[in-house]
XYZ file of C-alpha atoms in Angstrom:
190
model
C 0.000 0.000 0.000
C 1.425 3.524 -0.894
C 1.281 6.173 1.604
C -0.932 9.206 0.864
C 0.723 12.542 0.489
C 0.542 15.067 2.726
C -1.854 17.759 2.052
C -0.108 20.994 2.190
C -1.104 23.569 4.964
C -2.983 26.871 4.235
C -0.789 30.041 4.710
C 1.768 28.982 6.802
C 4.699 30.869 8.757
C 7.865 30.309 7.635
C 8.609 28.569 11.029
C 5.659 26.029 10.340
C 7.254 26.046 6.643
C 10.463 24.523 7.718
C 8.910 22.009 9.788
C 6.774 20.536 7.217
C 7.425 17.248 5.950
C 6.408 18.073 2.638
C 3.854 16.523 0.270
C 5.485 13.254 0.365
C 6.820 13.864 -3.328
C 10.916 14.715 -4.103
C 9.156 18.129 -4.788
C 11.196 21.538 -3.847
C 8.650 24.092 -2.453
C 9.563 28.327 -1.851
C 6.932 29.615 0.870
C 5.071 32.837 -0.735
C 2.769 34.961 1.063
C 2.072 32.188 3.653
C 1.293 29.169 0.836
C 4.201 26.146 -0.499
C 4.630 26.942 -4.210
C 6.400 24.124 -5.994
C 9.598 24.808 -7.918
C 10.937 23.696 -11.310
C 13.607 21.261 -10.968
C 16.897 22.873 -12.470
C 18.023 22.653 -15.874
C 21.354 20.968 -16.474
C 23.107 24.092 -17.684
C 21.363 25.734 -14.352
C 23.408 23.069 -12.805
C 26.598 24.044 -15.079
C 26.434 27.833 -14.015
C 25.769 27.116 -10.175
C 28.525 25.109 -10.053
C 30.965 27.346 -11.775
C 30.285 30.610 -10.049
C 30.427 28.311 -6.484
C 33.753 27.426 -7.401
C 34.502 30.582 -8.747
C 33.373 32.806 -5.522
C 34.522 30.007 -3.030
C 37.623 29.955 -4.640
C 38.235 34.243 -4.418
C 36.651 34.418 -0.860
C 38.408 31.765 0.694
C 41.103 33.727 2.340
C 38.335 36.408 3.505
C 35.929 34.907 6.352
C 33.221 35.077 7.288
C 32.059 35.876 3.446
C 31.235 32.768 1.593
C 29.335 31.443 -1.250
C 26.157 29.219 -0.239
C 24.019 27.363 -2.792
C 20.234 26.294 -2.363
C 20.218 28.862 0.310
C 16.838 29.917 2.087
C 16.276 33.620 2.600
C 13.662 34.694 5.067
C 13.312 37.587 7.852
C 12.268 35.389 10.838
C 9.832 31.927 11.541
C 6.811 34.631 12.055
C 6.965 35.894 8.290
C 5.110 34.113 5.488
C 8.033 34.603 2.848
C 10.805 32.036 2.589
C 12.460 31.973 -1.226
C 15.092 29.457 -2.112
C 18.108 31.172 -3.656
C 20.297 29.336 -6.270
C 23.061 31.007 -4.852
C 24.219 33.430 -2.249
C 26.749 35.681 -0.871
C 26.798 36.107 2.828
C 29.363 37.587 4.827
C 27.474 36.976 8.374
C 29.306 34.451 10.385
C 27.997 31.302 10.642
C 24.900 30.399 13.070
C 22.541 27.725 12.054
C 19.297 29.192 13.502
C 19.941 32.949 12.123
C 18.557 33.813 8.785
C 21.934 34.082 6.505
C 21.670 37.788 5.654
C 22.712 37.728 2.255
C 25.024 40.612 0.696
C 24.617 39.488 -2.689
C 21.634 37.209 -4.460
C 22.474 34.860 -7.498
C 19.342 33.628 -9.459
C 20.114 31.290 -12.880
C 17.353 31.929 -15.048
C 16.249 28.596 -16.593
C 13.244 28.027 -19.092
C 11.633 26.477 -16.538
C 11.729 29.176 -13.847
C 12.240 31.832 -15.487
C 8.939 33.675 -14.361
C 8.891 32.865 -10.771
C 12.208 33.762 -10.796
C 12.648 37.241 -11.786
C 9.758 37.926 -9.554
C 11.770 36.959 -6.521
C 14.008 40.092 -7.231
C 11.709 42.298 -5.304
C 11.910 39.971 -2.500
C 15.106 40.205 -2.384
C 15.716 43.870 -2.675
C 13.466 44.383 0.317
C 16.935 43.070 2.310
C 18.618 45.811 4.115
C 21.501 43.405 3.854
C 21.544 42.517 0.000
C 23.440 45.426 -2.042
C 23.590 43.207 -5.239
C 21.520 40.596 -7.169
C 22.302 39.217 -9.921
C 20.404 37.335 -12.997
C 22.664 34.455 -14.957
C 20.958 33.606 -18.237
C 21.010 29.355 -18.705
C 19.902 29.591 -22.735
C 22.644 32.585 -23.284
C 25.394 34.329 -21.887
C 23.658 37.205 -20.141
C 24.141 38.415 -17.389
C 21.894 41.236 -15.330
C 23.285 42.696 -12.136
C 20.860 44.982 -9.930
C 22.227 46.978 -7.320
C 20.678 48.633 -4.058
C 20.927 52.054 -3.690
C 20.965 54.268 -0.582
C 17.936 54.783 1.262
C 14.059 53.524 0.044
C 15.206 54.274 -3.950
C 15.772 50.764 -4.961
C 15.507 50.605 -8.373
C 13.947 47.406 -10.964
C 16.066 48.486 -13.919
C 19.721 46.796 -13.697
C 22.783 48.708 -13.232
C 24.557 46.262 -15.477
C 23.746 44.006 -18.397
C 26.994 42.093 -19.035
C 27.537 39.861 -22.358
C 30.019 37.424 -24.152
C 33.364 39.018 -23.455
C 32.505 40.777 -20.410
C 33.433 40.607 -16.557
C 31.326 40.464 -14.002
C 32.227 43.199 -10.939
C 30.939 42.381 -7.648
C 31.257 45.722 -5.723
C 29.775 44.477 -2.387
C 32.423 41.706 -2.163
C 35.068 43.511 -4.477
C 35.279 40.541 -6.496
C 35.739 40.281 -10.293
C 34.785 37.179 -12.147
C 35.186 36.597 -15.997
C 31.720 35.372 -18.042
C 33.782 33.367 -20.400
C 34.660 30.778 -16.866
C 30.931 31.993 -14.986
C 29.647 29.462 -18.696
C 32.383 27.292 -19.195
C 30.838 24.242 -19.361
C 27.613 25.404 -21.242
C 28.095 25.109 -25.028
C 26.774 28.489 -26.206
C-alpha cells in the first residue's frame, strides 16, 4: 500500500514552513505569502552555471571569512513571516549560526526556461533586504548576465545597473570581487 501525500497547509509561517514534511513527493517548495509553491527542478546548464560561479566565488573568498558562497540557500526575515524563497546562490558575509537567517550581501538567481517567471519575480523579495546590495540574474539559454544593485535609502531601483555579455566581466562591488563570463559558462556550449 502507498502512503498518501501530505496535504499541504494553508498560509503557513515560515517557522511552520520549515517544519513541514512536505507533500510526500521529491518536490522543492519556496513559501510565498504564507502558501508552499512548488519549484521547477533545475536545468542541467542551471546546474553548469551554479557550479561554476560556487567554485569561482569560493575559490576568491576563501582567504576572507566570514564571506562565503552558499548554494540552495533559504532567505527569510524570521519563523513569524510568510516569505521564505530558495536562492540558487548566495553571498553572505554573516558568520555562521545555524538558527539565524543568513543575511545575504549578494543574491544569485540562474534563469532557466523552466523558472524563469517565478524567478525574476523573486528580485523584489530580495531587494526588500537591508543586507543585500547586489543581485544578480545568470541567463542558462545565453550568456547574459543582469546585475541589480541597491541604492541608498528607500530608492531601490527594478532596472539593472549592469547588463553584461560574451566578453565581459562580471564586478561584484559588495564583495570587491571580479569574475570573468567566459569561466561563470564554461561548461555550457553556447
Amino acid at each position: 500500500m502507498n502512503a498518501l501525500p501530505v496535504a499541504k497547509p494553508r498560509r503557513m509561517t515560515v517557522g511552520e514552513f520549515l517544519d513541514w514534511p512536505g507533500d510526500g513527493t521529491d518536490t522543492r517548495y519556496d513559501l510565498i505569502a504564507g502558501e508552499p509553491v512548488a519549484q521547477a527542478a533545475p536545468s542541467r546548464y542551471h546546474s553548469e552555471i551554479q557550479a561554476a560561479l560556487t567554485g569561482l566565488l569560493f575559490t576568491a573568498l576563501r582567504d576572507r571569512p566570514p564571506c562565503r558562497p552558499l548554494t540552495e540557500a533559504w532567505v527569510f526575515r524570521s519563523p513569524r513571516h510568510f516569505n521564505n524563497r530558495t536562492a540558487a546562490l548566495l553571498v553572505t558575509c554573516r558568520p555562521p549560526n545555524a538558527s539565524d537567517p543568513v543575511e545575504p550581501r549578494i543574491v544569485f538567481e540562474i534563469l532557466s526556461p523552466s523558472n524563469r517567471r517565478q524567478t525574476l519575480a523573486n528580485i523584489g523579495f530580495y531587494a526588500a533586504f537591508d543586507s543585500v546590495q547586489e543581485i544578480v540574474t545568470v541567463d542558462s539559454e545565453r550568456v547574459e548576465i543582469l546585475v541589480y544593485r541597491s541604492a541608498t535609502g528607500p530608492d531601490r531601483s527594478d532596472t539593472p545597473a549592469a547588463v553584461l555579455g560574451p566578453g565581459d566581466r562580471l564586478v561584484l562591488h559588495s564583495i570587491d570581487v571580479t569574475l570573468d563570463l567566459a569561466d561563470i559558462y564554461r561548461n555550457v556550449p553556447f
